[in-house]
Structure formats: C-alpha cells, structure tokens
Amino acid sequence: MTLALLRLARTEGVGPLTFRRLLDRHGDPDRALAALPGLATRRNAPFATPPEAEIRAEAKALAKLGGRFVFLGDDLYPPLLALLPDAPPVLAVLGDAGLLAAPAVAIVGARNASVAGRRIAEDLAEALAAKGPTIVSGLARGIDTAAHEGALRTGGTIAVLPGGLDIPYPAENAALAARIAERGAVVAESPLGTAPLNRHFPRRNRIVAGLSLGVVVVEAAHRSGTLITARLGLEHGRDVFAVPGSPLDPRCRGSNDLIRQGAHLVETAEDVLDHLPETPRAMPLFVPRTLPEAPPDPAPDLGPPLEGSAQLLEMIGLSPVSVDEVARRCHLSPPELQALLTDLELDGRVEMLPGHRVVRSANG
C-alpha cells in the first residue's frame, strides 16, 4: 500500500488535487494506478508513473537518512495541512513527525532582512516557542533563519524545504537543518534529489501556511514570496500578523500594507498569542487587495460529466469565481453542487483553486 501510494504521488501529471480525486473515485492506490492508462488515452496525454524499483530506491534512501514518509490520511499527517484542498499527498520527514500536529505559528520574511528585522524575528520565535507553539518557516536566509535559530533556544521548530529532503536550501543552512532535525522536524514534499526551482517555492509556502494557525510577517517587499505565504494563509482561514517597519525601507512595504489591510500588528509575542485562534477561521480575517498568486494544480479527464453540469458550466467563466457565488446563482443544494463540481474537475472542464474558487478550463 505504501509503495503504491508513493508511486501514485510521484506520477507526473498527478498533482495534489488529482491524487485526492483519484483515491476518492477508485478507493485504493493500486486501482487508481491501474486506471491511469485508460485516463491517459481519454485526455490524450500520458501519465509518467515511476517504476516500482525507483520508488523502492527512494524509500530505502529516505530510511537511510533516518526519515519517514507521512501520507495524506495517516494518523501522523498534520490535521491543519489536511484541510487544504491541495494538501500534499505525501511528506518526507526528518526528525519528530509527531510535531507536525502540534499548534504552530509561521514566521516568514525577507531573505535580505535588516539586522533589526532578524533580531525581531529571532526574539519573537524564542518567546513564542517558550510558550508552546512550534515555529514553522522555510529555512531561507534572513528572517526564516533567524526564526529557526530563536525557536531552537526554547522549543520546537519545523523547516519546510522547497526541494528534496536531502538538499537543504540554501546550502549554507545545511548545519541548521541538521540541528532542526534533531530537535524538531524538516519536511519536504518533493522526491529526494529534487533541486529547488522557482516553481517549487510557492508550493513550499502553502505548506508553511498550512501547518500553522497564524502567519507572522517580518519585513516583506511588495510582490514577494513572503506575501504569497500570507495570502495562502488568509485563504485557508489562518490569522495573519505583521511587524511594522520603517516606511523608508522597501523591505517593509509589503508587511506595512498587510497591517493597513487588517493584519494584526505585532510588537511582542503576546500580540500573537492574544489573537491566535484554536482552529482556523471559517472566513478570512481580511481579503487582501493585491497579493501574488500561486499556480493551481490541473486535473485530468476522468470521464463524462454528470447530468446537469452543462448548465453549471455556463455560469463559470475563464476568470476565477467564488464557489459560494456559484451556489447563490445555481440554486443547487451544497451536496449537489459539490458533486457536479467534482465531476467537472475530474473531467478536466473546470479547475478548483485555493480560496474555494473555481474557474473554467481552457478546454472546458
């Protein structure tokens, strides 16, 4: 079962959304894998499923590193992350996998952070970790590094990598990653040996946000990767916090703008703890005006749509729209609407996007 799940997760063309839909439809990974050739014929595009020997080699290499896989649906899979519609099918973990289920706060920010910014992030992480929350960040230079260092002094921390678990990034933080693995956890979605590429960073950022009840931003320029993390957190009901900075420093313009839009202003750990919810919010704390977008995961053609979906397609255009807005216009019950949207997504006619939005596919 584990090898079949890993093969399905590692199949090129099967992303997080498709992985979940395939298992929902076929029941187990072996049947899902067996169905892929027929699906590839209907969608006129092959799936590249790795051979079993390759998957066995990856599992053996991870075990040699001292790590383990945690699959979506496992008892150890982080429950907050599982709430994301595009939750990673599998995580490779070094260190304490049980820490992934603990209450956590993300601290993220600029790679070229100021000395003051790094000091603030380090002090915040140290104070927060001492009071219980695990600190989550991305092991990047600047604010991420400071947050991990501060948390290690008093509590636990989780580092999420953009590439494979065996390729800490940046390389200068390899020793820090090893320390985190001893006292916390290092996590990666990509297979071992995957070098970090630009397209991997937004996916890494969604895991950072997804593991956390709140996201604290310390120094972030406009259109930065840090703001992607904040947006993803907001879309999934996580509280967003920001440390104010000088209006003369371009590294603070994005974080200051978050405060103007409604993020909690943070000067001390108590400012975070006083507003940190026990569970994600049903609705976002605020709706950001202009934050960077992360790419959606497309789904394959899995068969003809259900009766009535043609009328639903007419209501969905090439611009993303809220599923709630569609519900108000189509007069279907929530279960009926969800069934039709799922079938249309599996048919490749619509794409479900983060933030409970839907958009018509180009071939829809």
Short mmCIF file of C-alpha atoms in Angstrom, two decimals:
data_model
loop_
_atom_site.label_atom_id
_atom_site.label_comp_id
_atom_site.label_asym_id
_atom_site.label_seq_id
_atom_site.Cartn_x
_atom_site.Cartn_y
_atom_site.Cartn_z
CA MET A 1 0.00 0.00 0.00
CA THR A 2 2.78 2.46 0.93
CA LEU A 3 4.72 1.86 -2.29
CA ALA A 4 1.55 2.19 -4.39
CA LEU A 5 0.66 5.47 -2.67
CA LEU A 6 4.16 6.79 -3.29
CA ARG A 7 4.08 5.72 -6.95
CA LEU A 8 0.75 7.49 -7.42
CA ALA A 9 2.02 10.63 -5.64
CA ARG A 10 5.20 10.64 -7.74
CA THR A 11 3.38 10.14 -11.06
CA GLU A 12 3.96 13.07 -13.41
CA GLY A 13 0.56 14.56 -14.21
CA VAL A 14 -0.96 13.59 -10.86
CA GLY A 15 -0.85 16.63 -8.60
CA PRO A 16 -2.31 17.01 -5.09
CA LEU A 17 -5.86 17.71 -6.25
CA THR A 18 -5.83 14.86 -8.76
CA PHE A 19 -4.31 12.46 -6.21
CA ARG A 20 -7.19 13.05 -3.82
CA ARG A 21 -9.84 12.75 -6.56
CA LEU A 22 -8.33 9.51 -7.90
CA LEU A 23 -8.37 7.89 -4.46
CA ASP A 24 -11.92 9.12 -3.84
CA ARG A 25 -13.08 7.56 -7.10
CA HIS A 26 -11.10 4.29 -7.09
CA GLY A 27 -10.79 3.56 -3.40
CA ASP A 28 -7.15 2.49 -3.19
CA PRO A 29 -3.86 3.41 -4.91
CA ASP A 30 -3.46 0.11 -6.80
CA ARG A 31 -6.80 0.56 -8.58
CA ALA A 32 -6.00 4.23 -9.20
CA LEU A 33 -2.67 3.29 -10.80
CA ALA A 34 -4.38 0.63 -12.92
CA ALA A 35 -6.85 3.23 -14.20
CA LEU A 36 -4.19 5.71 -15.33
CA PRO A 37 -3.53 4.24 -18.85
CA GLY A 38 -7.22 4.49 -19.76
CA LEU A 39 -7.41 8.00 -18.39
CA ALA A 40 -4.30 8.99 -20.34
CA THR A 41 -5.92 7.77 -23.56
CA ARG A 42 -9.04 9.87 -22.96
CA ARG A 43 -7.07 13.00 -22.13
CA ASN A 44 -4.58 12.39 -24.98
CA ALA A 45 -1.64 12.92 -22.61
CA PRO A 46 0.34 10.18 -20.86
CA PHE A 47 0.99 9.90 -17.16
CA ALA A 48 4.63 9.21 -16.31
CA THR A 49 4.45 6.70 -13.46
CA PRO A 50 7.88 5.83 -12.00
CA PRO A 51 8.78 2.12 -11.93
CA GLU A 52 8.40 0.31 -8.65
CA ALA A 53 12.17 -0.15 -8.41
CA GLU A 54 12.64 3.62 -8.42
CA ILE A 55 10.08 4.04 -5.65
CA ARG A 56 11.70 1.29 -3.57
CA ALA A 57 15.07 3.03 -4.02
CA GLU A 58 13.62 6.35 -2.79
CA ALA A 59 12.06 4.67 0.24
CA LYS A 60 15.35 2.93 1.04
CA ALA A 61 17.33 6.18 0.65
CA LEU A 62 14.95 8.05 2.96
CA ALA A 63 15.20 5.32 5.58
CA LYS A 64 18.99 5.53 5.34
CA LEU A 65 18.76 9.26 6.11
CA GLY A 66 16.66 8.42 9.16
CA GLY A 67 13.46 9.85 7.71
CA ARG A 68 9.99 8.55 7.02
CA PHE A 69 7.01 9.20 4.75
CA VAL A 70 3.74 10.58 6.09
CA PHE A 71 0.79 10.17 3.70
CA LEU A 72 -2.42 12.15 3.50
CA GLY A 73 -4.87 10.20 5.64
CA ASP A 74 -2.23 8.84 8.04
CA ASP A 75 -2.64 9.44 11.77
CA LEU A 76 0.60 11.45 11.76
CA TYR A 77 -0.43 13.67 8.84
CA PRO A 78 -0.80 17.26 10.14
CA PRO A 79 -4.55 17.91 10.54
CA LEU A 80 -4.38 21.61 9.68
CA LEU A 81 -2.48 20.89 6.47
CA ALA A 82 -5.02 18.23 5.53
CA LEU A 83 -7.69 20.96 5.39
CA LEU A 84 -6.08 22.43 2.26
CA PRO A 85 -7.78 21.25 -0.95
CA ASP A 86 -4.30 20.83 -2.49
CA ALA A 87 -2.70 19.24 0.58
CA PRO A 88 0.49 17.35 -0.34
CA PRO A 89 -0.22 13.64 -0.90
CA VAL A 90 2.99 12.71 0.89
CA LEU A 91 5.56 14.41 3.09
CA ALA A 92 9.10 13.21 3.70
CA VAL A 93 10.05 13.98 7.29
CA LEU A 94 13.34 14.03 9.19
CA GLY A 95 13.00 14.34 12.95
CA ASP A 96 9.87 14.29 15.08
CA ALA A 97 6.91 13.65 12.75
CA GLY A 98 4.56 13.99 15.73
CA LEU A 99 5.49 17.66 15.94
CA LEU A 100 3.56 18.29 12.70
CA ALA A 101 0.27 18.01 14.58
CA ALA A 102 1.25 20.47 17.33
CA PRO A 103 -0.14 24.05 17.39
CA ALA A 104 2.20 26.15 15.28
CA VAL A 105 2.94 29.71 14.19
CA ALA A 106 4.77 30.54 10.97
CA ILE A 107 7.36 33.33 10.96
CA VAL A 108 8.44 34.41 7.48
CA GLY A 109 10.02 37.41 5.83
CA ALA A 110 12.70 38.90 3.64
CA ARG A 111 15.82 36.97 2.67
CA ASN A 112 17.80 40.23 2.59
CA ALA A 113 16.48 41.17 6.02
CA SER A 114 17.89 44.03 8.05
CA VAL A 115 19.80 43.41 11.26
CA ALA A 116 16.80 44.77 13.19
CA GLY A 117 14.40 42.51 11.30
CA ARG A 118 16.47 39.41 12.02
CA ARG A 119 16.68 40.37 15.71
CA ILE A 120 12.90 40.85 15.93
CA ALA A 121 12.21 37.50 14.22
CA GLU A 122 14.68 35.70 16.47
CA ASP A 123 13.28 37.23 19.66
CA LEU A 124 9.67 36.58 18.61
CA ALA A 125 10.39 32.95 17.76
CA GLU A 126 12.24 32.41 21.03
CA ALA A 127 9.42 33.93 23.10
CA LEU A 128 6.63 32.14 21.23
CA ALA A 129 8.35 28.74 21.31
CA ALA A 130 8.86 29.12 25.07
CA LYS A 131 5.10 29.45 25.50
CA GLY A 132 4.18 26.37 23.49
CA PRO A 133 3.67 26.97 19.74
CA THR A 134 6.01 25.29 17.30
CA ILE A 135 7.67 27.77 14.92
CA VAL A 136 7.37 26.98 11.20
CA SER A 137 9.48 28.60 8.49
CA GLY A 138 11.21 27.86 5.19
CA LEU A 139 14.93 27.67 6.11
CA ALA A 140 15.67 30.59 3.78
CA ARG A 141 18.26 33.25 4.50
CA GLY A 142 17.31 36.24 6.62
CA ILE A 143 14.06 36.11 8.59
CA ASP A 144 13.50 32.35 8.19
CA THR A 145 16.96 31.54 9.54
CA ALA A 146 16.51 33.91 12.47
CA ALA A 147 13.13 32.39 13.32
CA HIS A 148 14.54 28.85 13.38
CA GLU A 149 17.52 29.92 15.48
CA GLY A 150 15.32 31.68 18.04
CA ALA A 151 12.90 28.77 18.32
CA LEU A 152 15.69 26.24 18.88
CA ARG A 153 16.65 28.06 22.08
CA THR A 154 13.37 27.39 23.86
CA GLY A 155 11.16 24.96 21.92
CA GLY A 156 10.42 23.23 18.64
CA THR A 157 10.65 24.33 15.03
CA ILE A 158 9.75 22.91 11.62
CA ALA A 159 11.68 23.72 8.45
CA VAL A 160 9.89 23.20 5.12
CA LEU A 161 12.20 22.71 2.13
CA PRO A 162 11.45 23.70 -1.48
CA GLY A 163 13.35 20.72 -2.91
CA GLY A 164 14.19 17.21 -1.76
CA LEU A 165 14.80 16.39 1.87
CA ASP A 166 18.42 15.56 1.07
CA ILE A 167 19.10 19.00 -0.46
CA PRO A 168 18.86 21.69 2.27
CA TYR A 169 18.42 25.10 0.70
CA PRO A 170 20.34 27.31 0.86
CA ALA A 171 23.40 25.08 1.24
CA GLU A 172 24.81 27.40 3.91
CA ASN A 173 21.93 26.31 6.17
CA ALA A 174 22.73 22.58 5.99
CA ALA A 175 24.07 22.59 9.55
CA LEU A 176 20.97 24.45 10.76
CA ALA A 177 18.76 21.88 9.03
CA ALA A 178 20.62 19.08 10.82
CA ARG A 179 20.06 20.80 14.18
CA ILE A 180 16.37 21.23 13.40
CA ALA A 181 16.07 17.54 12.51
CA GLU A 182 17.49 16.67 15.95
CA ARG A 183 15.15 18.93 17.95
CA GLY A 184 12.22 19.48 15.59
CA ALA A 185 11.36 18.37 12.06
CA VAL A 186 12.48 19.01 8.49
CA VAL A 187 9.79 18.46 5.86
CA ALA A 188 9.74 18.20 2.06
CA GLU A 189 7.04 17.44 -0.48
CA SER A 190 9.36 16.78 -3.43
CA PRO A 191 11.20 13.49 -4.02
CA LEU A 192 14.75 13.00 -2.78
CA GLY A 193 17.28 14.52 -5.13
CA THR A 194 14.97 17.33 -6.29
CA ALA A 195 16.88 20.58 -6.69
CA PRO A 196 14.86 23.65 -5.61
CA LEU A 197 13.46 25.55 -8.59
CA ASN A 198 11.43 28.76 -8.71
CA ARG A 199 8.16 26.88 -9.20
CA HIS A 200 8.76 24.89 -6.01
CA PHE A 201 8.74 27.89 -3.68
CA PRO A 202 5.00 28.79 -3.82
CA ARG A 203 4.23 25.12 -3.12
CA ARG A 204 6.63 25.18 -0.19
CA ASN A 205 4.96 28.35 1.05
CA ARG A 206 1.50 26.75 1.10
CA ILE A 207 2.86 24.04 3.42
CA VAL A 208 4.36 26.65 5.75
CA ALA A 209 0.99 28.41 5.94
CA GLY A 210 -0.99 25.17 6.06
CA LEU A 211 0.87 23.83 9.09
CA SER A 212 0.20 27.00 11.08
CA LEU A 213 -2.66 28.65 12.93
CA GLY A 214 -1.15 32.06 12.17
CA VAL A 215 1.46 33.60 9.88
CA VAL A 216 3.74 36.36 11.21
CA VAL A 217 5.39 38.52 8.54
CA VAL A 218 8.62 40.35 9.41
CA GLU A 219 9.83 42.54 6.53
CA ALA A 220 8.32 41.79 3.13
CA ALA A 221 8.58 43.77 -0.07
CA HIS A 222 5.67 44.13 -2.48
CA ARG A 223 5.13 41.09 -4.75
CA SER A 224 7.41 38.93 -2.60
CA GLY A 225 7.22 35.22 -1.88
CA THR A 226 6.53 36.09 1.74
CA LEU A 227 3.26 37.72 0.70
CA ILE A 228 2.30 34.52 -1.15
CA THR A 229 2.60 32.73 2.19
CA ALA A 230 0.41 35.39 3.82
CA ARG A 231 -2.20 35.15 1.06
CA LEU A 232 -2.32 31.37 1.24
CA GLY A 233 -2.73 31.58 5.00
CA LEU A 234 -5.62 34.03 4.63
CA GLU A 235 -7.36 31.89 2.03
CA HIS A 236 -7.44 28.99 4.44
CA GLY A 237 -8.60 30.93 7.49
CA ARG A 238 -5.24 31.39 9.20
CA ASP A 239 -4.67 34.64 11.07
CA VAL A 240 -2.05 36.96 9.60
CA PHE A 241 0.22 39.14 11.72
CA ALA A 242 2.81 41.70 10.65
CA VAL A 243 5.61 43.59 12.35
CA PRO A 244 5.58 47.29 11.37
CA GLY A 245 8.68 48.70 9.76
CA SER A 246 10.10 51.95 8.50
CA PRO A 247 8.16 53.46 5.57
CA LEU A 248 11.55 54.39 4.11
CA ASP A 249 12.62 50.73 3.86
CA PRO A 250 11.29 48.93 0.75
CA ARG A 251 11.66 45.64 2.63
CA CYS A 252 8.78 46.74 4.88
CA ARG A 253 6.27 47.99 2.33
CA GLY A 254 4.51 44.67 1.92
CA SER A 255 4.31 43.97 5.65
CA ASN A 256 3.13 47.52 6.41
CA ASP A 257 0.46 47.15 3.73
CA LEU A 258 -0.78 43.96 5.40
CA ILE A 259 -1.37 45.97 8.58
CA ARG A 260 -3.25 48.64 6.64
CA GLN A 261 -5.48 45.92 5.20
CA GLY A 262 -6.29 44.36 8.56
CA ALA A 263 -3.45 42.11 9.71
CA HIS A 264 -2.72 42.08 13.44
CA LEU A 265 0.10 44.47 14.35
CA VAL A 266 2.87 42.65 16.24
CA GLU A 267 5.49 44.06 18.58
CA THR A 268 5.73 41.22 21.12
CA ALA A 269 4.90 37.53 21.38
CA GLU A 270 1.81 38.43 23.41
CA ASP A 271 0.43 40.31 20.39
CA VAL A 272 0.41 36.97 18.57
CA LEU A 273 -0.78 34.77 21.42
CA ASP A 274 -3.65 37.12 22.31
CA HIS A 275 -5.13 36.75 18.80
CA LEU A 276 -4.12 33.22 17.88
CA PRO A 277 -7.24 31.09 17.30
CA GLU A 278 -7.53 27.48 18.43
CA THR A 279 -8.75 26.46 14.97
CA PRO A 280 -8.70 28.11 11.52
CA ARG A 281 -11.35 30.74 10.90
CA ALA A 282 -14.40 29.89 8.80
CA MET A 283 -13.86 33.19 6.97
CA PRO A 284 -10.61 35.08 6.28
CA LEU A 285 -9.57 37.80 8.70
CA PHE A 286 -9.48 40.19 5.73
CA VAL A 287 -9.38 39.96 1.95
CA PRO A 288 -6.08 41.24 0.51
CA ARG A 289 -6.25 43.68 -2.37
CA THR A 290 -3.10 42.80 -4.29
CA LEU A 291 -1.01 39.81 -3.25
CA PRO A 292 0.88 37.41 -5.54
CA GLU A 293 -0.94 34.39 -6.91
CA ALA A 294 0.26 30.77 -6.66
CA PRO A 295 -0.32 28.40 -9.61
CA PRO A 296 -3.24 25.94 -9.42
CA ASP A 297 -2.91 22.19 -9.94
CA PRO A 298 -4.75 20.94 -13.06
CA ALA A 299 -6.85 17.75 -13.02
CA PRO A 300 -7.18 15.10 -15.76
CA ASP A 301 -10.13 13.85 -17.78
CA LEU A 302 -11.76 11.03 -15.81
CA GLY A 303 -14.98 10.56 -17.77
CA PRO A 304 -18.19 12.26 -18.90
CA PRO A 305 -19.82 14.84 -16.65
CA LEU A 306 -22.98 14.23 -14.66
CA GLU A 307 -26.36 15.31 -15.98
CA GLY A 308 -26.96 18.99 -15.33
CA SER A 309 -23.32 20.05 -15.45
CA ALA A 310 -23.71 21.79 -18.82
CA GLN A 311 -25.92 24.43 -17.19
CA LEU A 312 -23.41 24.81 -14.37
CA LEU A 313 -20.56 25.31 -16.87
CA GLU A 314 -22.44 28.24 -18.38
CA MET A 315 -22.20 30.02 -15.02
CA ILE A 316 -18.44 29.51 -14.69
CA GLY A 317 -16.17 31.65 -16.85
CA LEU A 318 -12.45 31.90 -17.55
CA SER A 319 -11.99 34.22 -14.57
CA PRO A 320 -11.96 32.64 -11.09
CA VAL A 321 -15.23 32.92 -9.18
CA SER A 322 -16.16 32.01 -5.62
CA VAL A 323 -17.96 28.68 -5.25
CA ASP A 324 -20.30 30.45 -2.83
CA GLU A 325 -21.26 32.88 -5.59
CA VAL A 326 -21.94 29.97 -7.94
CA ALA A 327 -24.10 28.37 -5.23
CA ARG A 328 -26.18 31.53 -4.92
CA ARG A 329 -26.77 31.65 -8.68
CA CYS A 330 -27.41 27.99 -9.49
CA HIS A 331 -29.99 27.13 -6.78
CA LEU A 332 -28.44 23.67 -6.21
CA SER A 333 -28.06 22.22 -2.75
CA PRO A 334 -24.46 22.24 -1.44
CA PRO A 335 -24.06 18.43 -1.87
CA GLU A 336 -25.47 18.58 -5.42
CA LEU A 337 -23.20 21.47 -6.35
CA GLN A 338 -20.12 19.78 -4.88
CA ALA A 339 -20.89 16.55 -6.75
CA LEU A 340 -21.20 18.39 -10.06
CA LEU A 341 -18.07 20.47 -9.50
CA THR A 342 -16.08 17.37 -8.56
CA ASP A 343 -17.22 15.58 -11.70
CA LEU A 344 -16.42 18.60 -13.88
CA GLU A 345 -12.99 18.88 -12.30
CA LEU A 346 -12.26 15.21 -12.87
CA ASP A 347 -13.44 15.69 -16.45
CA GLY A 348 -10.90 18.47 -16.90
CA ARG A 349 -13.60 21.08 -17.60
CA VAL A 350 -13.06 23.23 -14.51
CA GLU A 351 -10.22 23.78 -12.06
CA MET A 352 -10.69 24.21 -8.33
CA LEU A 353 -8.42 26.94 -6.98
CA PRO A 354 -7.24 27.80 -3.46
CA GLY A 355 -9.66 30.01 -1.59
CA HIS A 356 -12.73 27.92 -2.52
CA ARG A 357 -12.78 29.32 -6.06
CA VAL A 358 -13.44 27.69 -9.42
CA VAL A 359 -12.50 28.60 -13.00
CA ARG A 360 -13.42 27.09 -16.35
CA SER A 361 -10.57 25.21 -18.04
CA ALA A 362 -9.35 26.38 -21.43
CA ASN A 363 -10.77 23.21 -23.00
CA GLY A 364 -13.95 23.30 -20.90
#
